[in-house]
Coordinates of C-alpha atoms in Angstrom, one line a residue:
X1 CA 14.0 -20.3 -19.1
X2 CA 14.7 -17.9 -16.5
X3 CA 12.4 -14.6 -17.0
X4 CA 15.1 -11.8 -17.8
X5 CA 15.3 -8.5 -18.9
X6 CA 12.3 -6.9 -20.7
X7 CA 10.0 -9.8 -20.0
X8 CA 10.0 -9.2 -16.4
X9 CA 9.2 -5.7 -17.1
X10 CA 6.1 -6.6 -18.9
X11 CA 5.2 -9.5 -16.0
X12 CA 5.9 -6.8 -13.3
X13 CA 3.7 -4.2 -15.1
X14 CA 0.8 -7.1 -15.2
X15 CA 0.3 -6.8 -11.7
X16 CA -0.8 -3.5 -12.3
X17 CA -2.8 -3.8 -15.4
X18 CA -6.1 -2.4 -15.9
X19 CA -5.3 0.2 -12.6
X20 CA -3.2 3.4 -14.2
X21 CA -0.9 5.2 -12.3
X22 CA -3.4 8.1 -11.3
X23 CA -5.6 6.0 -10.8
X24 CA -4.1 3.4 -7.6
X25 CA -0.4 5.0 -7.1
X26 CA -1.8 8.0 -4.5
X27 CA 0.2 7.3 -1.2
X28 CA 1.9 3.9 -2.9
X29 CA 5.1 3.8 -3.8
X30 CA 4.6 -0.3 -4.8
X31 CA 1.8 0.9 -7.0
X32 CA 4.0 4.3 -8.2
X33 CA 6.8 2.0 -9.7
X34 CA 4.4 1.5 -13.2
X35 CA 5.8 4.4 -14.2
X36 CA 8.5 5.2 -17.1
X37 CA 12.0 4.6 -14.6
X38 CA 13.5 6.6 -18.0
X39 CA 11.1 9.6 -17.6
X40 CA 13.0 11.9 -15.7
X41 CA 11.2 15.6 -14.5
X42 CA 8.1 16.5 -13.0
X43 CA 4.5 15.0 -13.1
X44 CA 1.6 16.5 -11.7
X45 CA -1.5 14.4 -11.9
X46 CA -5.3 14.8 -10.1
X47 CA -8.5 13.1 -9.8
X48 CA -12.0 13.4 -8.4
X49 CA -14.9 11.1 -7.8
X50 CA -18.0 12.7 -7.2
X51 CA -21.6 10.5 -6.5
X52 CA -25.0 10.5 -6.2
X53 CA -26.4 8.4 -3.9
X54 CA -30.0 7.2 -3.1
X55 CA -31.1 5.5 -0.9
X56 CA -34.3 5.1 2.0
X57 CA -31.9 5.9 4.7
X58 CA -28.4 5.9 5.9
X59 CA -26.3 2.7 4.4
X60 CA -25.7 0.7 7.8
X61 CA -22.0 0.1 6.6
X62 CA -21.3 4.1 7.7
X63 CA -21.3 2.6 11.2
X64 CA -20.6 -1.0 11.0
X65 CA -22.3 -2.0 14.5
X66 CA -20.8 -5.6 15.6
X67 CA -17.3 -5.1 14.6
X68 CA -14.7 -3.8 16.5
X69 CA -13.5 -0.1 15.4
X70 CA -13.1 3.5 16.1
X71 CA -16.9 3.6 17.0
X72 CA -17.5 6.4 13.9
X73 CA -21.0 7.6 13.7
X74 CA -20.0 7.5 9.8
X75 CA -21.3 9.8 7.1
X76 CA -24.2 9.8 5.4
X77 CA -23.2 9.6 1.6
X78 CA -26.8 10.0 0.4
X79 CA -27.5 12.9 -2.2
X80 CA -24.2 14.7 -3.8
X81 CA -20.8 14.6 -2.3
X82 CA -17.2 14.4 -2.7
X83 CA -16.2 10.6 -2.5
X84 CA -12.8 11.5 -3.2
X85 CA -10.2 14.1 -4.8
X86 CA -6.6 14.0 -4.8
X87 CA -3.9 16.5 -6.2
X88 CA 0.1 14.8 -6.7
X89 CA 3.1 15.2 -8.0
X90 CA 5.9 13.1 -8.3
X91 CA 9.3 14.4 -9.3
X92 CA 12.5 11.6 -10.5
X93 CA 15.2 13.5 -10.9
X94 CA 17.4 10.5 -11.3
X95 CA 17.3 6.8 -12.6
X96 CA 17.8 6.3 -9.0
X97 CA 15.4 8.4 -7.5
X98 CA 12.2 9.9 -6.5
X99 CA 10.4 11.9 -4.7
X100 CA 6.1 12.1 -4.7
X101 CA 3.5 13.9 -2.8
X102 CA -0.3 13.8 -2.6
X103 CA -3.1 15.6 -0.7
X104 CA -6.5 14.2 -0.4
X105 CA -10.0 15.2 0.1
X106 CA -13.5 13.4 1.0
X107 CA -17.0 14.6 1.8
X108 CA -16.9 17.7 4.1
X109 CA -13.5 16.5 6.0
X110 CA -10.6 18.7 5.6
X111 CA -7.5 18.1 3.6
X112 CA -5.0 15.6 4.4
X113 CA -1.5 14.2 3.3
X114 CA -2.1 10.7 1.5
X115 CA 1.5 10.7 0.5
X116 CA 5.1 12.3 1.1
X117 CA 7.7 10.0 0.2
X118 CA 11.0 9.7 -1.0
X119 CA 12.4 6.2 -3.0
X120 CA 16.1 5.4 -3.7
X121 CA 15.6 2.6 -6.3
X122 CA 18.5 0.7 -7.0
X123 CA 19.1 -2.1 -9.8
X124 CA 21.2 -5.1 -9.5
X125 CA 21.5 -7.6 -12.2
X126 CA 18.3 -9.3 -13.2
X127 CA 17.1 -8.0 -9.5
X128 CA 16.0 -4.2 -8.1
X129 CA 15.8 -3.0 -4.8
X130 CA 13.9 -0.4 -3.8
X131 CA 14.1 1.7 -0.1
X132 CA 11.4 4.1 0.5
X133 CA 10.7 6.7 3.8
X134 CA 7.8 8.6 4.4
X135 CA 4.2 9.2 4.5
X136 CA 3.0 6.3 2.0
X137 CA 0.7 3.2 1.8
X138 CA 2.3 0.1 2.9
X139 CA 2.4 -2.5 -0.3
X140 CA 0.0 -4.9 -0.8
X141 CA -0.6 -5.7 -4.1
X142 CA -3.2 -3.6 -6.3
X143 CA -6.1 -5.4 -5.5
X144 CA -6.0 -5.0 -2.0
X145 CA -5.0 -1.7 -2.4
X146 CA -7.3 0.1 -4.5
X147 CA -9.9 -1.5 -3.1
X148 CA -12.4 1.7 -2.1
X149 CA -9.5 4.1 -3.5
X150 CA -11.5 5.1 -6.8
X151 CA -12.3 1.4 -6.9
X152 CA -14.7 0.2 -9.6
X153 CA -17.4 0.4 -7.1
X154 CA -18.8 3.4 -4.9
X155 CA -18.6 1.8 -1.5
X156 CA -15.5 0.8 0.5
X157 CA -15.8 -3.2 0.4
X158 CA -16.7 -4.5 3.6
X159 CA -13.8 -6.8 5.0
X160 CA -11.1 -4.2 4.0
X161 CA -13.6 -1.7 6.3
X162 CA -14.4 -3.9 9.6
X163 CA -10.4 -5.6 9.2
X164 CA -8.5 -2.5 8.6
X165 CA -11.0 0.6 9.0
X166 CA -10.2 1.6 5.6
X167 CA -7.3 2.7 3.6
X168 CA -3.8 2.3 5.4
X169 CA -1.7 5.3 5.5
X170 CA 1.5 5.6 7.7
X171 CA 4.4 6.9 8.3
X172 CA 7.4 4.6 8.1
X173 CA 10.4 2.7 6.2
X174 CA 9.5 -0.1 3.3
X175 CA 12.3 -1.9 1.7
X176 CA 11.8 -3.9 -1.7
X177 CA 12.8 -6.6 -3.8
X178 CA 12.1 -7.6 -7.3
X179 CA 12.8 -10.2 -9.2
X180 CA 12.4 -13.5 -9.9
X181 CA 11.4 -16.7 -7.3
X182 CA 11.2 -20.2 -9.5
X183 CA 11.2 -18.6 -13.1
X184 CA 8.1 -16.3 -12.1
X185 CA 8.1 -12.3 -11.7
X186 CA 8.4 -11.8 -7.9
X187 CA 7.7 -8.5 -5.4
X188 CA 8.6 -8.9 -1.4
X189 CA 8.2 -5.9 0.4
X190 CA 8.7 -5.4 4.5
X191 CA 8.2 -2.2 6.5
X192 CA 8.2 -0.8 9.5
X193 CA 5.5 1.6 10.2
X194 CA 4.6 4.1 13.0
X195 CA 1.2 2.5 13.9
X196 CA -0.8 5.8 14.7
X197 CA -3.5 4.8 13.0
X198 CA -6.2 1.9 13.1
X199 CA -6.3 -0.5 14.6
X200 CA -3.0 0.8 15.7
X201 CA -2.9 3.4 18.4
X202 CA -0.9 6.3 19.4
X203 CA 1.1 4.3 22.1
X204 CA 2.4 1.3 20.8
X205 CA 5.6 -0.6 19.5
X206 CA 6.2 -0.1 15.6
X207 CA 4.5 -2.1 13.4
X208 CA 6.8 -4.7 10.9
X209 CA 4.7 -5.3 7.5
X210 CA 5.3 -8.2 5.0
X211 CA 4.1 -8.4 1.5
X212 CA 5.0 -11.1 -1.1
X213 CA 3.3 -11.4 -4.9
X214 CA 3.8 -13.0 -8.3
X215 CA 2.3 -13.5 -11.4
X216 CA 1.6 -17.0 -12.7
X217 CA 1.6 -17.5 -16.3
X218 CA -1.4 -19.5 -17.6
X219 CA -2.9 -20.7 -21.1
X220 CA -5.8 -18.3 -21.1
X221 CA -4.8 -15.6 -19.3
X222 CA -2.3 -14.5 -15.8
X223 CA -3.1 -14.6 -12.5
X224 CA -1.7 -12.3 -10.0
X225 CA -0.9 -14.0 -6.7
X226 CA -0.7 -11.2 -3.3
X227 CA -0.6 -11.9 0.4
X228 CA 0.6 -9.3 3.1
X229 CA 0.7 -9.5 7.2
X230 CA 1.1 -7.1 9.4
X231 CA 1.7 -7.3 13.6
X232 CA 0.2 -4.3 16.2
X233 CA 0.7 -4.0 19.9
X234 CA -1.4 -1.2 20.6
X235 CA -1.0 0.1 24.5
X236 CA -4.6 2.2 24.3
X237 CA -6.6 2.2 21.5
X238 CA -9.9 4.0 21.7
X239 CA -13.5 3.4 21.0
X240 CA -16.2 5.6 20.9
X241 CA -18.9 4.1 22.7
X242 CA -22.6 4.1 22.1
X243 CA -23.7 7.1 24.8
X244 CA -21.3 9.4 22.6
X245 CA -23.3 11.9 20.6
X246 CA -23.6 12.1 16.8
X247 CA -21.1 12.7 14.2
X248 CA -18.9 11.6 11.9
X249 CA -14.6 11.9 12.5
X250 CA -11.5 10.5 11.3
X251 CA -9.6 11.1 14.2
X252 CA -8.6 8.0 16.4
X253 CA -10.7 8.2 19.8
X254 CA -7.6 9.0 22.7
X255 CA -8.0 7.3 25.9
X256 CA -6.9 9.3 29.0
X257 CA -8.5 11.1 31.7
X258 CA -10.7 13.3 29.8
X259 CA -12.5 10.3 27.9
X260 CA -13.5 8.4 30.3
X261 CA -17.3 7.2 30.0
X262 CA -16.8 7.9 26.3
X263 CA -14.3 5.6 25.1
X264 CA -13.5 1.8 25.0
X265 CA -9.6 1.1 25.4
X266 CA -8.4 -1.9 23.5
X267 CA -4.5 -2.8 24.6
X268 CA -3.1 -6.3 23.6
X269 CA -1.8 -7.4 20.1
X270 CA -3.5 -7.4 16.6
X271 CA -2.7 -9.8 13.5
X272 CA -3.8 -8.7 10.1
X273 CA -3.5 -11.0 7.1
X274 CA -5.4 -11.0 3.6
X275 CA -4.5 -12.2 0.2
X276 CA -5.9 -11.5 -3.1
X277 CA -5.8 -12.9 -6.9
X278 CA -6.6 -11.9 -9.9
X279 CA -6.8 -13.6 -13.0
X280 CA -7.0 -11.4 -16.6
X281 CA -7.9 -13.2 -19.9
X282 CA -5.4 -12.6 -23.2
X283 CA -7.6 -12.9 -25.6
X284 CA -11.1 -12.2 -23.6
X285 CA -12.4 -8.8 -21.4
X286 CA -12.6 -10.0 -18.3
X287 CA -10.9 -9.6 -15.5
X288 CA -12.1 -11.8 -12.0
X289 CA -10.8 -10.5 -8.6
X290 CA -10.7 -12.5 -5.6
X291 CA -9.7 -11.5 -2.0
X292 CA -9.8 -12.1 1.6
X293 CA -9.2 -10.6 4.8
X294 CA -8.7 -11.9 8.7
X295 CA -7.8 -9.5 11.8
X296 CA -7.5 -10.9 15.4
X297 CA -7.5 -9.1 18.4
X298 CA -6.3 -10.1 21.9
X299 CA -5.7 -8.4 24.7
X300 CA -8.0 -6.5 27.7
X301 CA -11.0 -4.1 26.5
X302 CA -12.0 -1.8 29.4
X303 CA -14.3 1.7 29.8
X304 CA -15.7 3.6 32.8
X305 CA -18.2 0.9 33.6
X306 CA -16.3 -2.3 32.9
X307 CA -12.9 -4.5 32.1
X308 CA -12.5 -7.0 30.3
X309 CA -10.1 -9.9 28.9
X310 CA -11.3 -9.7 24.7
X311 CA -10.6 -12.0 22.1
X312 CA -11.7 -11.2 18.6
X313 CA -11.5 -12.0 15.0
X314 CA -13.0 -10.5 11.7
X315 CA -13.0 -11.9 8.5
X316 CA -14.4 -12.0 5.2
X317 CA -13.7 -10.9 1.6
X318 CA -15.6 -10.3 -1.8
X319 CA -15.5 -11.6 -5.6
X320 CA -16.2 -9.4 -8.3
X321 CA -15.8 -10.5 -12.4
X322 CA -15.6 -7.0 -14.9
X323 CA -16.2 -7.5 -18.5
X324 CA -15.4 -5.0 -21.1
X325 CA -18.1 -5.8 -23.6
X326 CA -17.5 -2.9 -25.7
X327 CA -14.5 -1.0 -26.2
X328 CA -15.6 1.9 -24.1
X329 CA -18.4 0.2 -21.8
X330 CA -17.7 -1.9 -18.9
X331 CA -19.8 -3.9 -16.5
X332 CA -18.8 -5.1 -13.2
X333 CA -20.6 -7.7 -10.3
X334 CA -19.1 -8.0 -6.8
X335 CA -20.1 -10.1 -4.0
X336 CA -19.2 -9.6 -0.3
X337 CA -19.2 -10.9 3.0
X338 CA -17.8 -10.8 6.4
X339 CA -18.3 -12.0 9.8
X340 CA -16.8 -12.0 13.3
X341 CA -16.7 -13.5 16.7
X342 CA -16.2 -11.8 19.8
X343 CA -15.5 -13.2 23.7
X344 CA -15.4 -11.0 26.6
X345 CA -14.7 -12.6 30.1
X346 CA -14.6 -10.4 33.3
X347 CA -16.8 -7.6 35.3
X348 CA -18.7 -5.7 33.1
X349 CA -18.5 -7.5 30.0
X350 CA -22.3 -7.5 29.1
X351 CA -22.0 -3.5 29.9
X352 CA -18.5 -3.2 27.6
X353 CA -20.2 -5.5 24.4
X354 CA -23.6 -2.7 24.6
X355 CA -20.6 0.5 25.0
X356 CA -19.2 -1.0 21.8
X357 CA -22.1 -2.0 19.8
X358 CA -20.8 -5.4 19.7
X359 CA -24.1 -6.9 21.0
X360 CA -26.0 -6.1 17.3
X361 CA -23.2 -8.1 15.6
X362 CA -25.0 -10.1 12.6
X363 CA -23.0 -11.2 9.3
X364 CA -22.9 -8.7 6.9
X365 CA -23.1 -8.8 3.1
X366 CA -23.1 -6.8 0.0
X367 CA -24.1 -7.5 -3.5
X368 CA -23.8 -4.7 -6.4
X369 CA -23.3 -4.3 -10.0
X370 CA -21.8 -1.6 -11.7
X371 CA -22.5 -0.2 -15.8
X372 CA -19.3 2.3 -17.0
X373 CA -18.9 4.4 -19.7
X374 CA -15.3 5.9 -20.7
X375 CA -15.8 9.4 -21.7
X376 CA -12.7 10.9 -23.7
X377 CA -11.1 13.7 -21.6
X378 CA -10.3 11.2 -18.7
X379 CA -13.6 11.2 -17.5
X380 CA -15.7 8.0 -16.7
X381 CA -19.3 7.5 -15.6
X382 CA -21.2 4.9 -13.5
X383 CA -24.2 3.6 -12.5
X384 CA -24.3 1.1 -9.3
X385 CA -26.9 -0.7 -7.7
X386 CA -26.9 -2.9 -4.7
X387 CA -27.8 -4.0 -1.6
X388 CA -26.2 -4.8 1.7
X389 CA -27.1 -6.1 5.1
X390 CA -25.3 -5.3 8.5
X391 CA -26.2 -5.6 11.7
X392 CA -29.4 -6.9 11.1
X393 CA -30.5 -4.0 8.7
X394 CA -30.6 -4.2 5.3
X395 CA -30.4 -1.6 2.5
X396 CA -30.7 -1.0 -1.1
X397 CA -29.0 1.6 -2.9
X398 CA -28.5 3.4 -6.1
X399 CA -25.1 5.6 -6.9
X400 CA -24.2 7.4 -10.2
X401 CA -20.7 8.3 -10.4
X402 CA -18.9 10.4 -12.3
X403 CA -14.8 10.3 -12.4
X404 CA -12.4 12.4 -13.9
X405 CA -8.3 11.8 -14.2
X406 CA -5.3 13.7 -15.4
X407 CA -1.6 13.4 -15.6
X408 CA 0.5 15.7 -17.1
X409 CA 4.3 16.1 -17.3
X410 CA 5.7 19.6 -16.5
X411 CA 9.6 19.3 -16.9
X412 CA 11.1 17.1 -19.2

């Protein structure tokens, strides 16, 4: 039987199980869908992870030498600090549609706009589209997009970090579809983003985005299916390079006249593909996550002392199983891994792979386990330990967490 009606609601809503709406919706309007289309008014909702981390000395992954990035110093996350805090609102004022907005906060950084959207959402049948312009996160899927946005664990995982940077947030255009594809709960999303930010760059075509998921009915459980792409043509996009002082920064590095012997300048094309699944049982707490990421970069990589053709690619990925043991305990394991190769061909290459660390490239890895406790009040607390290995240097670490939600509707 085709899948109609209410039981496409509930299939649609299991892609998002487990992740609540103040939880994984800041900046996504994929992820901002799970909640009541009848509940017209105003929402307000905000949420704050704040850790403790200990550890011998800075966790290599704040700089990820090897890979291919911005060149960030990182931040040293050791002792107390502000993983993350966001304050939103989202306001539907009609079945059809919806406006939401979120600022966001981590560590000593200032402020900045996660989200600022607007969705026109329009049923058809047995199908819905959905058109929405703004400030938002491109769709993925839930997996790949929590993932180190108040995530189960502490630490951004390590493919999503040396693929994409990070969290992707853009301005742009994503249209969606919903519905059904061979009797199973379908979600296609494509969008056309502004590419500012990594691995994009500030000059550069726009960037056209494809996501596609599903959930698969099985005996024991469901498994939900994602896979997204995404294209770049970045015309300069900068690297700090290793004679650059200290320091930790968001900002994208520029390239023009007043970087030069600072910055590496990337210009070519970038391919970003990754796919995730997760599979949750009916009648047993767990929940396994798989996922995996690739980015390829081709083009020319040049600084003040060298230029050079450069072909890249990083990939990797992690597994993680959770098991609710007790109604208000939770324990988690994740395992991750990522790798990449690099060829440089032309004058200065030797001097260009040193300027952009790429010569201390080893695999990296990750393992950690995570204990929870759901306080009432919307507060949660963690305890994580791991250890990880990058660029040759490995580290163990110990992080308690605390969390705290809340949601509340203002206007009916």
């Amino acid at each position: 039987m085709p899948i109609r009606g209410r039981a496409r609601k509930v299939a649609v809503a299991a892609l998002l199980a487990g992740c609540p709406l103040w939880a994984v919706a800041h900046g996504s309007a994929e992820l901002a869908e799970a909640a009541p289309q009848e509940q017209h008014g105003l929402r307000v909702g905000a949420a704050v992870a704040v850790t403790y981390l200990h550890a011998d000395a800075v966790l290599p992954s704040a700089r990820m030498d090897g890979f291919l990035l911005q060149g960030d110093e990182g931040s040293d996350r050791r002792h107390w600090g502000l993983e993350h805090g966001v304050l939103d609102a989202a306001w539907r004022w009609s079945p059809q549609w919806m406006a939401y907005a979120a600022i966001g906060k981590h560590g000593s950084d200032r402020a900045h706009t996660e989200a600022f959207w607007v969705q026109m959402r329009q049923p058809q049948g047995e199908t819905t589209w959905l058109l929405t312009a703004g400030r938002q996160r491109p769709a993925m899927g839930v997996v790949l997009e929590s993932a180190g946005h108040f995530d189960r664990f502490a630490l951004m995982p390590l493919a999503k970090q040396a693929t994409l940077g990070g969290d992707w947030m853009d301005d742009g255009v994503q249209l969606g579809w919903r519905g059904a594809l061979a009797q199973w709960p379908a979600t296609v999303d494509v969008g056309l983003w502004k590419g500012a930010v990594f691995p994009g760059a500030a000059q550069g075509s726009v960037v056209p985005a494809l996501h596609i998921g599903t959930v698969v009915p099985m005996a024991q459980g469901q498994l939900a299916l994602d896979g997204f792409a995404a294209h770049w043509e970045p015309e300069g996009r900068g690297s700090r390079t290793s004679n650059v002082g200290g320091g930790h920064s968001h900002a994208s590095p520029l390239c023009n006249d007043s970087t030069v012997g600072k910055v590496a300048c990337f210009a070519g094309s970038t391919d970003l593909t990754a796919a995730s699944a997760r599979w949750r049982g009916h009648d047993v707490p767990w929940v396994v996550t798989a996922a995996g990421w690739w980015r390829r970069d081709q083009g020319g990589l040049a600084s003040a002392n060298g230029n050079a053709a450069y072909r890249g690619t990083s990939y990797g990925g992690w597994l993680d199983a959770r098991w609710q043991w007790r109604p208000r305990w939770e324990w988690g394991v994740r395992t991750e891994h990522v790798q990449a190769s690099h060829h440089l061909q032309g004058p200065g290459a030797a001097l260009l792979a040193t300027e952009t660390r790429l010569n201390r490239y080893h695999r990296a890895h990750r393992t950690a386990t995570t204990l929870g406790y759901q306080v009432p009040q919307g507060v949660e607390l963690q305890l994580e330990l791991g250890q990880e290995a990058v660029a040759g240097q490995r580290q163990s670490y110990a992080v308690l967490r605390g969390i705290w939600r809340l949601e509340k509707q203002l206007l009916p």
